[in-house]
Coordinates of C-alpha atoms in Angstrom, one line a residue:
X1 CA 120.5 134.7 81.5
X2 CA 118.9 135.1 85.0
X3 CA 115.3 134.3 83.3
X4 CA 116.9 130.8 81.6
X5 CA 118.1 130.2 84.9
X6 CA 114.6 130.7 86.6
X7 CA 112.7 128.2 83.6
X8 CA 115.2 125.7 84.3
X9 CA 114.6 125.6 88.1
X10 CA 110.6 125.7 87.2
X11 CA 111.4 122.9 85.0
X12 CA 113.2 120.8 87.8
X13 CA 110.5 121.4 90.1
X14 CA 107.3 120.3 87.6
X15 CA 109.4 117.3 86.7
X16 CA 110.1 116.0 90.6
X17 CA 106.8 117.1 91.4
X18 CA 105.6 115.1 88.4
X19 CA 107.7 111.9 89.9
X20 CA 106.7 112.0 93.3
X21 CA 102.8 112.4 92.3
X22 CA 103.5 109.1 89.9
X23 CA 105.1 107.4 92.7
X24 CA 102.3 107.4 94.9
X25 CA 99.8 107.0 92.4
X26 CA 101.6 103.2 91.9
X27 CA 102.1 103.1 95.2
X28 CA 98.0 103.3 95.5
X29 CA 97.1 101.3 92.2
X30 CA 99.3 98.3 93.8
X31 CA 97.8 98.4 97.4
X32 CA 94.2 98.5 95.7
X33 CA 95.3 95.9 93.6
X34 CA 96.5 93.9 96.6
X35 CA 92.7 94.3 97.9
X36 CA 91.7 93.3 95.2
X37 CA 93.8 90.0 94.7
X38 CA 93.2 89.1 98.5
X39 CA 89.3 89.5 97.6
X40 CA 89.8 87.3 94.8
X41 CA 91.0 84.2 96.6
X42 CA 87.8 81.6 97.2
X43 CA 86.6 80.4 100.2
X44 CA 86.2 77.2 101.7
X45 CA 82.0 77.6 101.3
X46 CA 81.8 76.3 104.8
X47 CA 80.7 78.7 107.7
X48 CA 81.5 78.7 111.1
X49 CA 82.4 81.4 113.7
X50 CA 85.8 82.0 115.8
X51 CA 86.7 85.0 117.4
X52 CA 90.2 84.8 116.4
X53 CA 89.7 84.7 112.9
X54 CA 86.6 87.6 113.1
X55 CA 88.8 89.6 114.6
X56 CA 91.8 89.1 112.4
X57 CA 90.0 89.2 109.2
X58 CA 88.2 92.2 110.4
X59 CA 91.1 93.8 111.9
X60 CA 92.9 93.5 107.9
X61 CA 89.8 95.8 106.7
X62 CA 90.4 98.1 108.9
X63 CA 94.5 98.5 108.1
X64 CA 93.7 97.8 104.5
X65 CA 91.3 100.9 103.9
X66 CA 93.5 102.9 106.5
X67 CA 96.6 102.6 104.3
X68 CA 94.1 103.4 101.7
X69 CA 92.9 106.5 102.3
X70 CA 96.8 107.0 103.6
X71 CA 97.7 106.8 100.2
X72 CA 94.9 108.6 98.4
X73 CA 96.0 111.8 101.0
X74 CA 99.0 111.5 99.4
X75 CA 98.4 111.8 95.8
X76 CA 95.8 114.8 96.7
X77 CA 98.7 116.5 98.3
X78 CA 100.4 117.4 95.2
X79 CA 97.0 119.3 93.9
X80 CA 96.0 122.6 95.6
X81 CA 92.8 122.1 96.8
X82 CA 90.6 123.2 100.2
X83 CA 91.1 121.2 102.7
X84 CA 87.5 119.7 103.1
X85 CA 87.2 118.7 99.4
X86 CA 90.8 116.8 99.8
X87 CA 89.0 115.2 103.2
X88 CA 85.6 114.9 101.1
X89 CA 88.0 112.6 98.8
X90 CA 89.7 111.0 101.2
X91 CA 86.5 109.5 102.1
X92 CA 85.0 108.9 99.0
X93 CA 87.1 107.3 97.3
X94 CA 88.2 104.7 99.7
X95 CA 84.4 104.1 100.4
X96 CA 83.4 103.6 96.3
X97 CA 86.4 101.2 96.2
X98 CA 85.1 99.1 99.9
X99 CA 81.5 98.9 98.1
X100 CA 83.0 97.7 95.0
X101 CA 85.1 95.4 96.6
X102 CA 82.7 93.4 98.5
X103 CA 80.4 93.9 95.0
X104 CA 83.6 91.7 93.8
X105 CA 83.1 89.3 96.6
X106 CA 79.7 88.1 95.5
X107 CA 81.0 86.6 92.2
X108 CA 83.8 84.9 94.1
X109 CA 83.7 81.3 95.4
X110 CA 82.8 81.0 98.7
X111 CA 82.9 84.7 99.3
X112 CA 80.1 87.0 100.3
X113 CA 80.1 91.0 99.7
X114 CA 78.5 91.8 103.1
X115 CA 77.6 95.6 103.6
X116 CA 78.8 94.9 107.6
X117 CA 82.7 94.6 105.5
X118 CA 81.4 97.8 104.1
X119 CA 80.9 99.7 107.5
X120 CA 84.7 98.1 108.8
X121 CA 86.3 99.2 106.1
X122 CA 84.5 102.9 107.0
X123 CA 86.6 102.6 110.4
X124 CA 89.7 102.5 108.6
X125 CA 88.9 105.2 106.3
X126 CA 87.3 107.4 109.3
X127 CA 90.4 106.3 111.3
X128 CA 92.7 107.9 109.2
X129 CA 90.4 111.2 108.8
X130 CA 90.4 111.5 112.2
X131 CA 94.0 111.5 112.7
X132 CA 94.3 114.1 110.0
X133 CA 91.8 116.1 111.7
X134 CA 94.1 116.2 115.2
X135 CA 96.9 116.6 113.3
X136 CA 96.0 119.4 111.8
X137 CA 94.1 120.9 115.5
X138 CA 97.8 120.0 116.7
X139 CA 100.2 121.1 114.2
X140 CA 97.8 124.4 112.4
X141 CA 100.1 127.0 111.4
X142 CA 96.8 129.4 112.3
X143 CA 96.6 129.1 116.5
X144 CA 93.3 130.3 117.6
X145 CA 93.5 132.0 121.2
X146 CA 92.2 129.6 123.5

């Protein structure tokens, strides 16, 4: 009875493990399909410069690709991998998807895929890496004697 008992909990586990994995893998198919239908939206073809707007616009890659590699952290957190390769991730995948987003942009009316977008984006993803990074220095179970 005990070992019925046991597969059941196992069972439990898998499944809500299996739910909260497929939760944030929506979660991070929507926000990259948000990106994506923001990069879809044409431009006005005309080009002139304000400070305002840089900074806003540029200010939306960097939360945009932040939130990004938020969410690709979490869907590596139900996999047990080293910690570098789950940072190696973290980074790569955000950074494919900020090259093939402004790859997007050329096709789009009055949009331009400009590799400067490219190295924004980076600071959202290398934001978010970071703060890992002194998380982890803060939080490690493993103190090292100062």
């Amino acid at each position: 009875m005990p070992k019925e008992k046991k597969k059941k909990e196992e069972s439990s586990k898998r499944k809500k493990r299996f739910s909260g994995e497929f939760i944030w893998l929506l979660m991070l198919f929507i926000w990259a399909a948000g990106i994506f239908t923001a990069s879809s939206i044409p431009g006005s073809g005309e080009h002139y410069w304000d400070l305002g707007v840089f900074l806003e616009r540029k200010g939306a890659h960097i939360f945009e690709f932040f939130v990004l590699a938020y969410l690709v952290w979490k869907v590596t957190d139900f996999h047990e991998t080293a910690f570098s390769k789950k940072i190696f991730f973290v980074f790569l995948m955000p950074f494919i998807y900020a090259v093939s987003d402004e790859a997007h942009q050329l096709f789009v009316f009055g949009r331009e895929g400009k590799p400067l977008d490219v190295g924004i984006d980076l600071i959202g993803i290398l934001s978010f890496i970071l703060l890992i990074l002194i998380w982890r220095r803060i939080f490690s179970k493993e103190k090292t004697p100062a």
